[in-house]
Amino acid sequence: MWLAVASSKEVSARPVGVVRLGKEIVFWRDTTGKLNAVKDLCVHRKARLSAGEVVNGRIQCPFHGFEYDGTGRVKLIPALGRNHQVEERFAIEAYTVTEKAGMIWLWVGENNLQGEPRFFDDIDENFAYAEFKELWRVPYPRAVENQLDVMHLPFIHKTTIGRGNRTLVNGPVVKWIDENEFFFYVFNEIDNGQKVKKPEELNIDLSRVYLEFIFPNTWQNHITNSIRVVAFFVPVDESKTMIYLRFYVRATKIKWLDKLIATTGMPFNKKVLHQDKRVVETQEHDIRRDMLVQGDLPITEFRKRFFKEKNFAEFFYGRSSVTKER
Ligand code: FES
Ligand SMILES: [Fe+2]
């Protein structure tokens, strides 16, 4: 699968080192702007390549100047001279990456490359967006599930998006469109003693706000046709997640003005996210002992898909699944 791992604009002329899914990766662009990704570790005496620079499209180790191409091969060992043919064994692991929707995507898994990364078809070039990222001290499933959670709105967000005390959760309705993508709809109400409706008793009204999730880590809140909040939940390691939050706007169709509106709206989105962060970071890391209820349906559905991806799930909940790191 393709996993969104960073924002394209984070990598320009200088190399950038990140940790993603527990791997230390260095990104850089060659002279044509093409993105490369290799392990952030020099074969020679193990300095970090991300502390080096890009020279003629190759990444140069800061220590003794070994130069690597995008396949991870050392092409030059300066001390041996430019006419020296470097042996093949001087190579570091290279990662398969691509770019789409202004994000860098990493291919994860043993299978051969299949297709392109998937983003929302209804968010196109006509949108402008503002973006920020933030590290959460929770494993990736906790970060994802927080944005699939329709029960927390009147509690965590009672002063913002959850105003109105609509604590009663009808449904919610989850609609898979294929094995990697689902929509879900919120039908929360004030509790007047009425019975909660089951998902099958509800009709999907397309005019209401809906949310959409693409496995493994892309989410959108479809607020209106021209306003969306998008998040990417990027696993750093088994206990940390980098959240990239974007506010997409296509209100005036004048790019700079839409961008200004998006930027102006960001503090509110940040505030909402911080309301979540404060509580989500207190959750136990292991999701498998939760006692879920009907209103948790989108979370239940996410878990079915997540645990099917065996190696990925084991990365978070393998051997150390019962420890409670804080
Ligand atoms: S440690 Fe990288 S060139 Fe020596
Ligand atoms: Fe929230």
Tab-separated table of C-alpha atoms and ligand atoms in Angstrom:
chain	number	residue	atom	x	y	z
A	1	MET	CA	0.000	0.000	0.000
A	2	TRP	CA	0.970	3.626	-0.398
A	3	LEU	CA	1.348	5.502	2.864
A	4	ALA	CA	1.344	9.309	2.973
A	5	VAL	CA	4.514	10.215	4.883
A	6	ALA	CA	5.351	13.898	4.423
A	7	SER	CA	4.353	17.064	2.642
A	8	SER	CA	6.048	17.648	-0.735
A	9	LYS	CA	6.905	21.205	0.186
A	10	GLU	CA	9.026	20.018	3.121
A	11	VAL	CA	11.664	18.769	0.680
A	12	SER	CA	13.319	21.383	-1.499
A	13	ALA	CA	17.010	21.846	-2.294
A	14	ARG	CA	18.265	20.563	1.039
A	15	PRO	CA	18.096	16.955	2.232
A	16	VAL	CA	15.508	16.225	4.896
A	17	GLY	CA	15.726	13.412	7.426
A	18	VAL	CA	12.567	11.912	8.928
A	19	VAL	CA	11.464	8.829	10.845
A	20	ARG	CA	8.488	7.081	9.273
A	21	LEU	CA	7.143	3.695	10.299
A	22	GLY	CA	10.269	3.308	12.407
A	23	LYS	CA	12.617	3.777	9.441
A	24	GLU	CA	15.109	6.605	9.285
A	25	ILE	CA	14.747	8.063	5.812
A	26	VAL	CA	16.465	10.912	4.015
A	27	PHE	CA	14.644	12.689	1.189
A	28	TRP	CA	16.223	14.914	-1.422
A	29	ARG	CA	15.521	16.177	-4.907
A	30	ASP	CA	17.866	15.692	-7.837
A	31	THR	CA	18.603	18.383	-10.437
A	32	THR	CA	15.314	17.696	-12.228
A	33	GLY	CA	13.300	17.997	-9.004
A	34	LYS	CA	12.691	14.249	-8.779
A	35	LEU	CA	12.298	13.014	-5.233
A	36	ASN	CA	14.642	10.343	-3.844
A	37	ALA	CA	14.503	8.454	-0.567
A	38	VAL	CA	17.164	6.231	0.982
A	39	LYS	CA	18.075	5.070	4.455
A	40	ASP	CA	19.497	7.989	6.416
A	41	LEU	CA	22.785	6.261	7.191
A	42	CYS	CA	26.108	6.336	5.390
A	43	VAL	CA	27.596	2.900	4.676
A	44	HIS	CA	31.092	4.130	5.503
A	45	ARG	CA	31.156	5.125	9.134
A	46	LYS	CA	27.445	5.578	9.672
A	47	ALA	CA	27.011	9.314	9.723
A	48	ARG	CA	23.569	10.667	8.938
A	49	LEU	CA	23.203	11.550	5.266
A	50	SER	CA	20.534	14.128	6.060
A	51	ALA	CA	23.280	16.238	7.656
A	52	GLY	CA	24.988	16.396	4.253
A	53	GLU	CA	24.090	18.216	1.079
A	54	VAL	CA	22.945	17.639	-2.442
A	55	VAL	CA	25.755	17.792	-5.009
A	56	ASN	CA	24.938	17.395	-8.701
A	57	GLY	CA	21.699	15.663	-7.829
A	58	ARG	CA	23.365	13.146	-5.513
A	59	ILE	CA	23.354	13.178	-1.759
A	60	GLN	CA	26.784	13.721	-0.256
A	61	CYS	CA	27.710	12.423	3.187
A	62	PRO	CA	28.947	15.304	5.364
A	63	PHE	CA	31.813	13.239	6.835
A	64	HIS	CA	34.035	12.020	3.971
A	65	GLY	CA	31.982	13.041	0.992
A	66	PHE	CA	30.690	9.685	-0.292
A	67	GLU	CA	28.032	10.457	-2.915
A	68	TYR	CA	24.849	8.388	-3.352
A	69	ASP	CA	22.368	8.266	-6.194
A	70	GLY	CA	18.622	7.687	-5.793
A	71	THR	CA	19.020	3.908	-5.961
A	72	GLY	CA	21.207	4.040	-2.858
A	73	ARG	CA	24.458	3.201	-4.689
A	74	VAL	CA	27.647	5.029	-3.764
A	75	LYS	CA	28.837	6.629	-7.002
A	76	LEU	CA	31.863	8.465	-5.677
A	77	ILE	CA	34.369	7.911	-2.875
A	78	PRO	CA	36.425	11.117	-3.043
A	79	ALA	CA	39.441	9.673	-1.195
A	80	LEU	CA	39.793	7.000	-3.891
A	81	GLY	CA	39.582	9.481	-6.716
A	82	ARG	CA	37.015	10.281	-9.362
A	83	ASN	CA	38.345	7.534	-11.663
A	84	HIS	CA	37.777	4.816	-9.110
A	85	GLN	CA	34.933	2.451	-9.952
A	86	VAL	CA	32.973	2.007	-6.692
A	87	GLU	CA	32.003	-1.608	-6.002
A	88	GLU	CA	28.301	-2.496	-5.936
A	89	ARG	CA	28.380	-3.519	-2.295
A	90	PHE	CA	28.707	0.146	-1.338
A	91	ALA	CA	24.985	0.766	-1.272
A	92	ILE	CA	22.250	1.653	1.170
A	93	GLU	CA	18.579	0.682	1.117
A	94	ALA	CA	16.470	2.839	-1.199
A	95	TYR	CA	12.739	3.386	-0.704
A	96	THR	CA	10.022	3.630	-3.323
A	97	VAL	CA	8.328	7.002	-3.110
A	98	THR	CA	6.059	9.105	-5.255
A	99	GLU	CA	4.174	12.377	-4.985
A	100	LYS	CA	0.500	13.128	-5.280
A	101	ALA	CA	-1.779	15.867	-3.934
A	102	GLY	CA	1.258	17.677	-2.551
A	103	MET	CA	2.198	14.710	-0.371
A	104	ILE	CA	5.072	12.245	-0.438
A	105	TRP	CA	3.906	8.637	-0.394
A	106	LEU	CA	6.006	5.643	0.601
A	107	TRP	CA	5.379	2.162	-0.750
A	108	VAL	CA	5.020	-0.229	2.180
A	109	GLY	CA	4.908	-4.004	2.018
A	110	GLU	CA	6.503	-6.924	0.257
A	111	ASN	CA	4.226	-6.978	-2.764
A	112	ASN	CA	5.130	-5.333	-6.022
A	113	LEU	CA	4.059	-1.816	-6.655
A	114	GLN	CA	0.382	-1.504	-7.493
A	115	GLY	CA	-1.215	1.627	-8.895
A	116	GLU	CA	-0.919	5.143	-7.605
A	117	PRO	CA	-1.623	6.600	-4.193
A	118	ARG	CA	-5.216	7.436	-3.670
A	119	PHE	CA	-6.574	10.859	-2.787
A	120	PHE	CA	-10.082	12.348	-2.901
A	121	ASP	CA	-11.327	12.727	-6.487
A	122	ASP	CA	-13.423	15.713	-5.512
A	123	ILE	CA	-10.497	17.801	-4.267
A	124	ASP	CA	-8.803	19.184	-7.329
A	125	GLU	CA	-6.443	21.927	-8.440
A	126	ASN	CA	-9.122	24.571	-7.957
A	127	PHE	CA	-8.777	24.334	-4.207
A	128	ALA	CA	-6.225	26.324	-2.224
A	129	TYR	CA	-5.088	25.016	1.134
A	130	ALA	CA	-3.206	25.890	4.287
A	131	GLU	CA	-1.351	23.169	6.162
A	132	PHE	CA	0.283	22.481	9.474
A	133	LYS	CA	1.755	19.423	11.118
A	134	GLU	CA	1.947	18.306	14.689
A	135	LEU	CA	3.375	15.324	16.556
A	136	TRP	CA	1.034	13.299	18.733
A	137	ARG	CA	2.351	10.824	21.286
A	138	VAL	CA	-0.062	8.076	20.300
A	139	PRO	CA	0.189	5.136	17.905
A	140	TYR	CA	-1.281	5.749	14.474
A	141	PRO	CA	-4.541	3.807	15.087
A	142	ARG	CA	-5.412	6.085	18.001
A	143	ALA	CA	-4.874	9.181	15.859
A	144	VAL	CA	-6.966	7.793	12.983
A	145	GLU	CA	-9.763	6.622	15.229
A	146	ASN	CA	-10.092	10.011	16.866
A	147	GLN	CA	-11.174	11.417	13.499
A	148	LEU	CA	-13.607	8.525	12.976
A	149	ASP	CA	-15.153	9.092	16.383
A	150	VAL	CA	-18.611	10.693	16.203
A	151	MET	CA	-19.408	10.244	19.908
A	152	HIS	CA	-16.797	12.633	21.281
A	153	LEU	CA	-18.083	15.839	19.683
A	154	PRO	CA	-20.369	17.162	22.497
A	155	PHE	CA	-17.708	16.422	25.106
A	156	ILE	CA	-14.235	17.237	23.813
A	157	HIS	CA	-15.536	19.900	21.434
A	158	LYS	CA	-18.373	21.357	23.480
A	159	THR	CA	-17.033	24.887	22.928
A	160	THR	CA	-16.323	24.496	19.191
A	161	ILE	CA	-17.646	21.992	16.632
A	162	GLY	CA	-19.602	20.014	19.240
A	163	ARG	CA	-21.812	22.809	20.561
A	164	GLY	CA	-25.477	22.011	21.135
A	165	ASN	CA	-25.253	19.021	23.486
A	166	ARG	CA	-26.165	16.487	20.796
A	167	THR	CA	-25.010	13.545	22.867
A	168	LEU	CA	-27.311	10.929	21.384
A	169	VAL	CA	-25.736	9.129	18.464
A	170	ASN	CA	-28.060	7.609	15.881
A	171	GLY	CA	-26.308	5.109	13.658
A	172	PRO	CA	-23.775	6.229	12.559
A	173	VAL	CA	-23.944	5.061	8.967
A	174	VAL	CA	-20.785	3.713	7.386
A	175	LYS	CA	-20.685	3.068	3.668
A	176	TRP	CA	-17.691	1.284	2.171
A	177	ILE	CA	-17.230	2.066	-1.509
A	178	ASP	CA	-14.515	-0.538	-1.927
A	179	GLU	CA	-12.071	-2.326	0.339
A	180	ASN	CA	-10.039	0.815	1.080
A	181	GLU	CA	-12.479	3.686	1.277
A	182	PHE	CA	-15.572	4.481	3.280
A	183	PHE	CA	-17.939	7.352	3.944
A	184	PHE	CA	-19.587	7.936	7.277
A	185	TYR	CA	-22.378	10.209	8.371
A	186	VAL	CA	-23.223	11.853	11.681
A	187	PHE	CA	-26.828	11.843	12.995
A	188	ASN	CA	-26.323	13.162	16.521
A	189	GLU	CA	-29.278	14.641	18.448
A	190	ILE	CA	-30.175	16.120	21.791
A	191	ASP	CA	-31.251	13.339	24.128
A	192	ASN	CA	-34.954	13.765	24.858
A	193	GLY	CA	-35.354	10.204	26.008
A	194	GLN	CA	-35.934	8.881	22.481
A	195	LYS	CA	-34.541	5.550	21.329
A	196	VAL	CA	-31.286	5.506	19.409
A	197	LYS	CA	-31.752	4.542	15.766
A	198	LYS	CA	-29.799	1.675	14.256
A	199	PRO	CA	-27.702	2.442	11.159
A	200	GLU	CA	-30.175	0.563	8.935
A	201	GLU	CA	-33.034	2.767	10.133
A	202	LEU	CA	-31.357	5.899	8.787
A	203	ASN	CA	-31.393	7.309	5.299
A	204	ILE	CA	-28.278	8.909	3.951
A	205	ASP	CA	-29.068	12.488	3.239
A	206	LEU	CA	-26.361	13.695	0.901
A	207	SER	CA	-26.861	17.308	1.812
A	208	ARG	CA	-25.509	16.762	5.291
A	209	VAL	CA	-21.903	16.871	6.373
A	210	TYR	CA	-20.113	13.642	5.756
A	211	LEU	CA	-16.684	12.263	6.350
A	212	GLU	CA	-14.534	10.011	4.268
A	213	PHE	CA	-11.558	7.799	5.001
A	214	ILE	CA	-9.098	6.173	2.629
A	215	PHE	CA	-7.070	3.375	4.163
A	216	PRO	CA	-4.369	3.561	5.407
A	217	ASN	CA	-4.076	7.193	6.451
A	218	THR	CA	-6.075	9.821	4.558
A	219	TRP	CA	-9.239	11.481	5.881
A	220	GLN	CA	-11.534	14.319	4.930
A	221	ASN	CA	-14.363	16.169	6.545
A	222	HIS	CA	-16.607	17.207	3.676
A	223	ILE	CA	-18.056	20.362	5.209
A	224	THR	CA	-19.395	21.825	1.959
A	225	ASN	CA	-18.501	21.412	-1.696
A	226	SER	CA	-15.979	24.196	-1.349
A	227	ILE	CA	-14.695	23.717	2.208
A	228	ARG	CA	-12.891	20.614	3.484
A	229	VAL	CA	-10.618	19.604	6.288
A	230	VAL	CA	-8.132	16.897	5.314
A	231	ALA	CA	-5.792	14.993	7.605
A	232	PHE	CA	-2.983	12.520	7.028
A	233	PHE	CA	-2.056	10.361	10.011
A	234	VAL	CA	1.595	9.571	9.475
A	235	PRO	CA	3.114	6.842	11.629
A	236	VAL	CA	6.496	7.942	12.953
A	237	ASP	CA	7.117	4.892	15.107
A	238	GLU	CA	4.930	2.533	17.133
A	239	SER	CA	4.022	5.210	19.658
A	240	LYS	CA	4.098	8.505	17.750
A	241	THR	CA	2.076	9.967	14.875
A	242	MET	CA	2.658	13.101	12.840
A	243	ILE	CA	-0.640	14.658	11.864
A	244	TYR	CA	-0.699	16.799	8.723
A	245	LEU	CA	-3.831	18.909	8.749
A	246	ARG	CA	-5.006	20.860	5.735
A	247	PHE	CA	-7.821	23.310	5.330
A	248	TYR	CA	-8.997	23.320	1.702
A	249	VAL	CA	-10.996	26.235	0.332
A	250	ARG	CA	-12.535	26.900	-3.082
A	251	ALA	CA	-14.876	29.673	-2.043
A	252	THR	CA	-14.007	32.559	-4.365
A	253	LYS	CA	-12.099	30.587	-7.029
A	254	ILE	CA	-9.426	33.279	-6.816
A	255	LYS	CA	-6.417	31.305	-5.670
A	256	TRP	CA	-4.706	33.864	-3.463
A	257	LEU	CA	-7.967	34.854	-1.821
A	258	ASP	CA	-8.943	31.240	-1.153
A	259	LYS	CA	-5.492	30.676	0.285
A	260	LEU	CA	-5.946	33.665	2.549
A	261	ILE	CA	-9.291	32.327	3.741
A	262	ALA	CA	-7.698	28.913	4.370
A	263	THR	CA	-4.845	30.477	6.323
A	264	THR	CA	-7.248	32.583	8.349
A	265	GLY	CA	-9.304	29.514	9.213
A	266	MET	CA	-6.313	27.556	10.451
A	267	PRO	CA	-6.199	28.765	14.073
A	268	PHE	CA	-9.737	27.467	14.585
A	269	ASN	CA	-8.850	24.073	13.098
A	270	LYS	CA	-5.777	23.972	15.297
A	271	LYS	CA	-7.848	24.754	18.344
A	272	VAL	CA	-10.227	21.884	17.552
A	273	LEU	CA	-7.300	19.517	17.016
A	274	HIS	CA	-5.762	20.513	20.345
A	275	GLN	CA	-9.010	19.735	22.117
A	276	ASP	CA	-8.604	16.210	20.734
A	277	LYS	CA	-4.890	15.942	21.430
A	278	ARG	CA	-5.253	16.714	25.115
A	279	VAL	CA	-7.475	13.682	25.656
A	280	VAL	CA	-6.260	11.268	22.960
A	281	GLU	CA	-2.721	11.411	24.349
A	282	THR	CA	-4.070	10.021	27.622
A	283	GLN	CA	-5.444	6.882	25.949
A	284	GLU	CA	-3.779	3.537	26.489
A	285	HIS	CA	-1.816	2.673	23.349
A	286	ASP	CA	-3.273	-0.786	22.800
A	287	ILE	CA	-6.633	-0.491	21.028
A	288	ARG	CA	-7.523	-4.151	21.479
A	289	ARG	CA	-8.930	-3.926	24.986
A	290	ASP	CA	-11.419	-1.144	24.230
A	291	MET	CA	-15.100	-1.887	24.863
A	292	LEU	CA	-16.833	-0.361	21.868
A	293	VAL	CA	-20.520	0.554	21.517
A	294	GLN	CA	-22.873	1.137	18.568
A	295	GLY	CA	-21.773	4.745	18.056
A	296	ASP	CA	-18.216	3.526	17.458
A	297	LEU	CA	-19.139	1.872	14.168
A	298	PRO	CA	-16.645	3.781	11.954
A	299	ILE	CA	-13.893	2.742	14.370
A	300	THR	CA	-15.003	-0.888	14.283
A	301	GLU	CA	-14.962	-0.777	10.482
A	302	PHE	CA	-11.503	0.784	10.395
A	303	ARG	CA	-10.157	-1.943	12.665
A	304	LYS	CA	-11.414	-4.712	10.384
A	305	ARG	CA	-9.343	-3.280	7.563
A	306	PHE	CA	-6.352	-2.416	9.740
A	307	PHE	CA	-5.927	-5.880	11.249
A	308	LYS	CA	-6.164	-7.433	7.789
A	309	GLU	CA	-2.912	-5.655	6.944
A	310	LYS	CA	-0.906	-8.058	9.085
A	311	ASN	CA	2.625	-6.711	8.965
A	312	PHE	CA	1.434	-3.172	9.321
A	313	ALA	CA	-0.731	-3.986	12.355
A	314	GLU	CA	2.108	-5.968	13.909
A	315	PHE	CA	4.364	-2.967	13.651
A	316	PHE	CA	2.145	-1.262	16.243
A	317	TYR	CA	0.810	-4.192	18.198
A	318	GLY	CA	3.404	-6.903	17.754
A	319	ARG	CA	5.466	-8.208	20.598
A	320	SER	CA	5.217	-5.120	22.777
A	321	SER	CA	1.453	-4.789	22.422
A	322	VAL	CA	0.698	-4.983	26.123
A	323	THR	CA	3.150	-2.377	27.340
A	324	LYS	CA	1.691	0.901	28.441
A	325	GLU	CA	4.303	3.443	27.488
A	326	ARG	CA	3.445	6.975	28.315
B	1	FES	S1	30.756	8.391	7.244
B	1	FES	FE1	29.898	8.958	5.388
B	1	FES	S2	31.559	9.251	4.084
B	1	FES	FE2	32.450	8.563	5.926
B	2	FE	FE	-12.242	15.696	17.586
